[in-house]
Amino acid sequence: MSATPSDSSASAHSISEPVRPRRRWVWWLLGVAALLLAIVLVAQHLLDPWLRRKLEQQVATQTHGQYRLQVGALHTSLWQRAIRLSGLRLRPAATVADTLPRVRLDVAQLNVTGIGLLALLRKGVVPVDSLVLDSARIEVLALAQKPTRSAGQPLHERLPLKLKGLEIGYFGLLHTQANYQPGGAAAQPTAQFRRADLSAQNLLISAAGAADSQRLGYAIGWNLQLQHAQGQAAGHKLAVAGLSVSTADQRIQLDSGRVRPLGPARAGQPRVDLTLPRLRLTGLRAGALQHQHRFQADSLLIQQPQLSATLPGQNTDKSSKTATDYLKSLDLAHLNVQNGYVHIQDATTNPIIRGLEVAGTAIHFDSVNAPNARRIFFAKAWEVALGRSQATVAAHALALGSLHLSTSKGTFDLRSVRIRPPAAGQGQPGGVRIDLTLPSLALTGLDAQALQQKHFKAQSLVLDRPDLQFTPPVKPPPPFWKLLSKAVRRSDLAVVRVRHGDVRFGRWRHAPHLRDLNATGRGIRIDSAANAEPTRIAYARAWRLNTGRLSAPFDRPFYRASSQHVFLDTDAHLLRFSDMLLRPRFSPVGMNLHKGYQAPAVTIKVPRLMLAGLDFVGLVNRGDFRMKRATVQSPVVKIASDGRGPINPNRSKISPEEMLNLKVIVDVPRLDLVNGNLYSTYRSPLTPVTGTMNINRFNGSFFNLSNDRRHQTPARPLTGKATTYLQNQCRLDAQVSIYLLDPLGRHRIWGTFGPGAFAMLNSMTVPTKLVEFKSGQVQRIRFDMRVDRKGATGTMYTEYTGLQMKLLGYKDEEIKKTFLKNVISKAVNVVVIRDQNPRKRGKLVSGEMKSRREPRFSVFALWRQGVVSGLFNNVGVPQKIAQKLSEAQDEAPLPR
């Protein structure tokens, strides 16, 4: 549609007409704005000096003129709601009241932006966008000596202008230096750092901010960067190259930390020398630590810590507080210590640990509640490793090559363990001494959770090639379970093994030495109940043992006993010795000289000794020897004697009645000696020629060898049968019956000899008695001898023919016939000796066995005396002379 003419004219008229009222209002607005601008410019021009003076006056007023603040420049911006100060200097007066610290402060820039002016006028919670101090230098020269009334008040109650609070979006303290020397440069503590950058996000300094559990120090988050800090306190100097803290990132990292002692050591003062290249803590919930006293973090990494410390004696101050007084709980997901070094210097243990590696997972500690039974020393699992380390324990030097503990795998390993005993004059006199080399110790199946309850429980313990020299204390120690109870209340081991060990004992009279020891123990339990359990053997259900050479001194220092192999099986009740040897250290002459009287040099070889049915429980717990059967296979005994010297002044222990004096029970139902041989040599004072006598092919069985009164009775004495050969020629069949508990030592021995030649005795009688059996044959000898503590009596029947004897002399170092001895020999053969029995008329004459007992000689000597007296009497020697001849003993000065 097209416009009408009337509409066009009206529009043109309206455009051409001026609008005067609108232009007038614009000028009014511009004028008002210009006036306000002029007022603001004038106010701001006057405000800056006023604020500067007001700020300086306020500091002087608040400190009663003891501090002076200088502001180099101050600029405000009302449009930006900002204030900027530069060149701030805070200086104390010459003397400062003891209620104020003495501090110097220099700040290059202080910028405050986004100030809520309306809230400031209302004195409410004033919002501030940012507050930044740049390039500040702080010097603390002295601390307040007396606290003021407001000293204990929180920061939000001490704000200036009685403000209810400050809400700062960003707070920064940048490029800051500090020097803390309240007592002067020579006094401690002191601290300083070259640069620190501290910032906070959303800082609410008010009552609400203080109560907010999500805040730390009124702020949502803090960040700190500290460089080149150092300080001195408690006689030590601390230096840190860098420290980074971020509560928002929940991270703390320390780089190149060092603590070292200052000056000489003082008695009772701890000294610490610590190098810490890096410490990193992540996942730290700082708010929970501040408000709830609960430490919560994800991981703590400590790299290559090097710690040397000297600790004072035990602290008896019960008033001193510990960490649990401030910390309610601790939760750490991971702990990792890498390649650490620890040296604790004290007067007792002085441990040195190298290559320390520690890894712990899910660590939880609660100071109120009891420890979680599923955790192991407050953690889910531990991995601990040590490198070369050493310590001193009970004056013994302990060193090890490595250690590894894994609670998750249940393993504990030691390598290259070395324990050295105290040096001469050190350690407790008469105390235990241990000299140990242990290449390897491996523990598997360790129940670390049970160990936390003081219950040691594991599957197996293996000791590989231990070399141990153990000297027990002079005073017998308490039972092993009681010693162990100081550390654990109970110990359970399924299996313990010793492989190829070498064990030596000292101080004992018969201290043994075991080589190539291989032992296995099963079902081991160590506590008071196991100690009293009658079926256990040295705390174990069963033992199995194999050894190489076992040796021990016997009648020190005269003999050494050994066995090339020992086998023990408690389940089979079997103990077996192979290649046993008792060897004298000295010759017969040497034995006499060292002892001062006649003492034979005895050598015993036993290829095999087997004890079957052995009661190991009684043997270990009470020292009793109870078994079913003992077998001695092919023993060889060599007795070398020298008749020069006085008779042994001591009472012989080899007598039946000595069984009454045994403090332990010996109960052997059967003892077998198989194929034994006895070789005897004797050097008489008459000649230097050694006489010899042998007993060969000895086979015998003895029954009821016991001092148990339930088994050994007059009706059930020790009995035995034996067969042997004199000089390997003449057979001897003998029987014995001995009631071992008879205090009078009464017993009976009987048997038969024969046949054989009298001349077989010449190897002993000629060089030692100068008597020779020139001829004579024995068909049979029967004897029946009764013995007690007074002597031997009995009857002997000797059947022989053609007996002739010859008396000899020793002259010019030669045994030979002499005229006088030849005459006497003929007289003896004609007058005394009867050349046959039965006599010529067919009568069988008996001989009387009678000989007095010399308590200094063994019962075997008395048996020999009885046989000799009966033989001499049976061949014609009068009884009294025969008895005297049997009792005759050589006695002469000791050889030179």
PDB file of C-alpha atoms in Angstrom, residues 99-190:
ATOM      1  CA  THR A  99      54.637  -8.520  75.885  1.00  0.00           C
ATOM      2  CA  LEU A 100      55.697  -7.865  72.274  1.00  0.00           C
ATOM      3  CA  PRO A 101      58.178  -9.684  70.059  1.00  0.00           C
ATOM      4  CA  ARG A 102      61.044  -7.803  68.476  1.00  0.00           C
ATOM      5  CA  VAL A 103      60.543  -8.089  64.712  1.00  0.00           C
ATOM      6  CA  ARG A 104      61.816  -6.320  61.619  1.00  0.00           C
ATOM      7  CA  LEU A 105      59.739  -6.411  58.442  1.00  0.00           C
ATOM      8  CA  ASP A 106      60.437  -5.157  54.922  1.00  0.00           C
ATOM      9  CA  VAL A 107      57.876  -5.578  52.142  1.00  0.00           C
ATOM     10  CA  ALA A 108      58.520  -4.384  48.601  1.00  0.00           C
ATOM     11  CA  GLN A 109      54.890  -4.649  47.435  1.00  0.00           C
ATOM     12  CA  LEU A 110      51.524  -5.197  49.124  1.00  0.00           C
ATOM     13  CA  ASN A 111      48.578  -5.391  46.779  1.00  0.00           C
ATOM     14  CA  VAL A 112      44.961  -5.752  47.877  1.00  0.00           C
ATOM     15  CA  THR A 113      42.250  -5.932  45.213  1.00  0.00           C
ATOM     16  CA  GLY A 114      38.510  -6.405  45.136  1.00  0.00           C
ATOM     17  CA  ILE A 115      37.814  -4.994  48.593  1.00  0.00           C
ATOM     18  CA  GLY A 116      34.164  -5.098  49.635  1.00  0.00           C
ATOM     19  CA  LEU A 117      33.803  -1.475  50.739  1.00  0.00           C
ATOM     20  CA  LEU A 118      30.226  -1.781  51.900  1.00  0.00           C
ATOM     21  CA  ALA A 119      31.035  -4.765  54.098  1.00  0.00           C
ATOM     22  CA  LEU A 120      34.080  -2.893  55.349  1.00  0.00           C
ATOM     23  CA  LEU A 121      31.919   0.061  56.412  1.00  0.00           C
ATOM     24  CA  ARG A 122      29.496  -2.328  58.108  1.00  0.00           C
ATOM     25  CA  LYS A 123      32.439  -4.155  59.795  1.00  0.00           C
ATOM     26  CA  GLY A 124      31.105  -7.486  58.644  1.00  0.00           C
ATOM     27  CA  VAL A 125      32.877 -10.223  56.733  1.00  0.00           C
ATOM     28  CA  VAL A 126      34.852  -8.228  54.184  1.00  0.00           C
ATOM     29  CA  PRO A 127      35.371  -9.918  50.804  1.00  0.00           C
ATOM     30  CA  VAL A 128      38.735  -9.408  49.155  1.00  0.00           C
ATOM     31  CA  ASP A 129      39.640 -10.732  45.742  1.00  0.00           C
ATOM     32  CA  SER A 130      43.360 -10.999  46.430  1.00  0.00           C
ATOM     33  CA  LEU A 131      45.987 -10.009  48.960  1.00  0.00           C
ATOM     34  CA  VAL A 132      49.586 -10.360  47.810  1.00  0.00           C
ATOM     35  CA  LEU A 133      52.817  -9.516  49.659  1.00  0.00           C
ATOM     36  CA  ASP A 134      55.774  -9.558  47.315  1.00  0.00           C
ATOM     37  CA  SER A 135      59.469  -9.606  48.227  1.00  0.00           C
ATOM     38  CA  ALA A 136      59.092  -9.576  52.017  1.00  0.00           C
ATOM     39  CA  ARG A 137      61.946  -9.904  54.492  1.00  0.00           C
ATOM     40  CA  ILE A 138      61.201 -10.871  58.076  1.00  0.00           C
ATOM     41  CA  GLU A 139      63.645 -10.831  60.991  1.00  0.00           C
ATOM     42  CA  VAL A 140      62.573 -12.110  64.411  1.00  0.00           C
ATOM     43  CA  LEU A 141      65.077 -10.740  66.905  1.00  0.00           C
ATOM     44  CA  ALA A 142      63.278 -11.629  70.132  1.00  0.00           C
ATOM     45  CA  LEU A 143      60.068 -13.283  71.316  1.00  0.00           C
ATOM     46  CA  ALA A 144      57.503 -11.908  73.724  1.00  0.00           C
ATOM     47  CA  GLN A 145      58.396 -12.822  77.275  1.00  0.00           C
ATOM     48  CA  LYS A 146      54.891 -12.463  78.708  1.00  0.00           C
ATOM     49  CA  PRO A 147      51.731 -13.471  76.884  1.00  0.00           C
ATOM     50  CA  THR A 148      49.019 -10.882  76.395  1.00  0.00           C
ATOM     51  CA  ARG A 149      45.348 -11.425  77.042  1.00  0.00           C
ATOM     52  CA  SER A 150      44.729 -12.010  73.367  1.00  0.00           C
ATOM     53  CA  ALA A 151      47.658 -14.366  72.885  1.00  0.00           C
ATOM     54  CA  GLY A 152      45.465 -17.437  73.119  1.00  0.00           C
ATOM     55  CA  GLN A 153      42.704 -16.070  70.944  1.00  0.00           C
ATOM     56  CA  PRO A 154      42.276 -17.351  67.380  1.00  0.00           C
ATOM     57  CA  LEU A 155      43.198 -15.094  64.512  1.00  0.00           C
ATOM     58  CA  HIS A 156      39.613 -14.281  63.504  1.00  0.00           C
ATOM     59  CA  GLU A 157      38.979 -12.746  66.945  1.00  0.00           C
ATOM     60  CA  ARG A 158      41.965 -10.407  66.637  1.00  0.00           C
ATOM     61  CA  LEU A 159      41.187  -8.742  63.280  1.00  0.00           C
ATOM     62  CA  PRO A 160      41.653  -4.952  63.039  1.00  0.00           C
ATOM     63  CA  LEU A 161      38.694  -2.513  63.071  1.00  0.00           C
ATOM     64  CA  LYS A 162      36.700  -5.223  64.899  1.00  0.00           C
ATOM     65  CA  LEU A 163      35.832  -6.876  61.628  1.00  0.00           C
ATOM     66  CA  LYS A 164      33.805 -10.061  61.771  1.00  0.00           C
ATOM     67  CA  GLY A 165      35.976 -11.660  59.175  1.00  0.00           C
ATOM     68  CA  LEU A 166      37.908 -11.541  55.953  1.00  0.00           C
ATOM     69  CA  GLU A 167      37.106 -13.574  52.875  1.00  0.00           C
ATOM     70  CA  ILE A 168      40.166 -13.533  50.622  1.00  0.00           C
ATOM     71  CA  GLY A 169      39.932 -15.229  47.297  1.00  0.00           C
ATOM     72  CA  TYR A 170      43.684 -15.444  46.873  1.00  0.00           C
ATOM     73  CA  PHE A 171      46.406 -14.836  49.432  1.00  0.00           C
ATOM     74  CA  GLY A 172      50.046 -14.768  48.424  1.00  0.00           C
ATOM     75  CA  LEU A 173      53.303 -14.308  50.292  1.00  0.00           C
ATOM     76  CA  LEU A 174      55.850 -14.290  47.495  1.00  0.00           C
ATOM     77  CA  HIS A 175      59.622 -14.117  47.299  1.00  0.00           C
ATOM     78  CA  THR A 176      59.845 -14.077  51.081  1.00  0.00           C
ATOM     79  CA  GLN A 177      63.002 -14.237  53.160  1.00  0.00           C
ATOM     80  CA  ALA A 178      63.064 -14.829  56.896  1.00  0.00           C
ATOM     81  CA  ASN A 179      65.613 -14.854  59.667  1.00  0.00           C
ATOM     82  CA  TYR A 180      64.559 -16.188  63.063  1.00  0.00           C
ATOM     83  CA  GLN A 181      67.111 -15.424  65.790  1.00  0.00           C
ATOM     84  CA  PRO A 182      65.196 -14.622  68.962  1.00  0.00           C
ATOM     85  CA  GLY A 183      68.213 -15.188  71.180  1.00  0.00           C
ATOM     86  CA  GLY A 184      70.904 -13.841  68.877  1.00  0.00           C
ATOM     87  CA  ALA A 185      73.060 -15.577  66.294  1.00  0.00           C
ATOM     88  CA  ALA A 186      74.859 -17.675  68.936  1.00  0.00           C
ATOM     89  CA  ALA A 187      71.726 -18.898  70.731  1.00  0.00           C
ATOM     90  CA  GLN A 188      69.282 -21.622  69.712  1.00  0.00           C
ATOM     91  CA  PRO A 189      66.783 -22.114  68.211  1.00  0.00           C
ATOM     92  CA  THR A 190      67.381 -20.158  65.003  1.00  0.00           C
TER      93      THR A 190
END
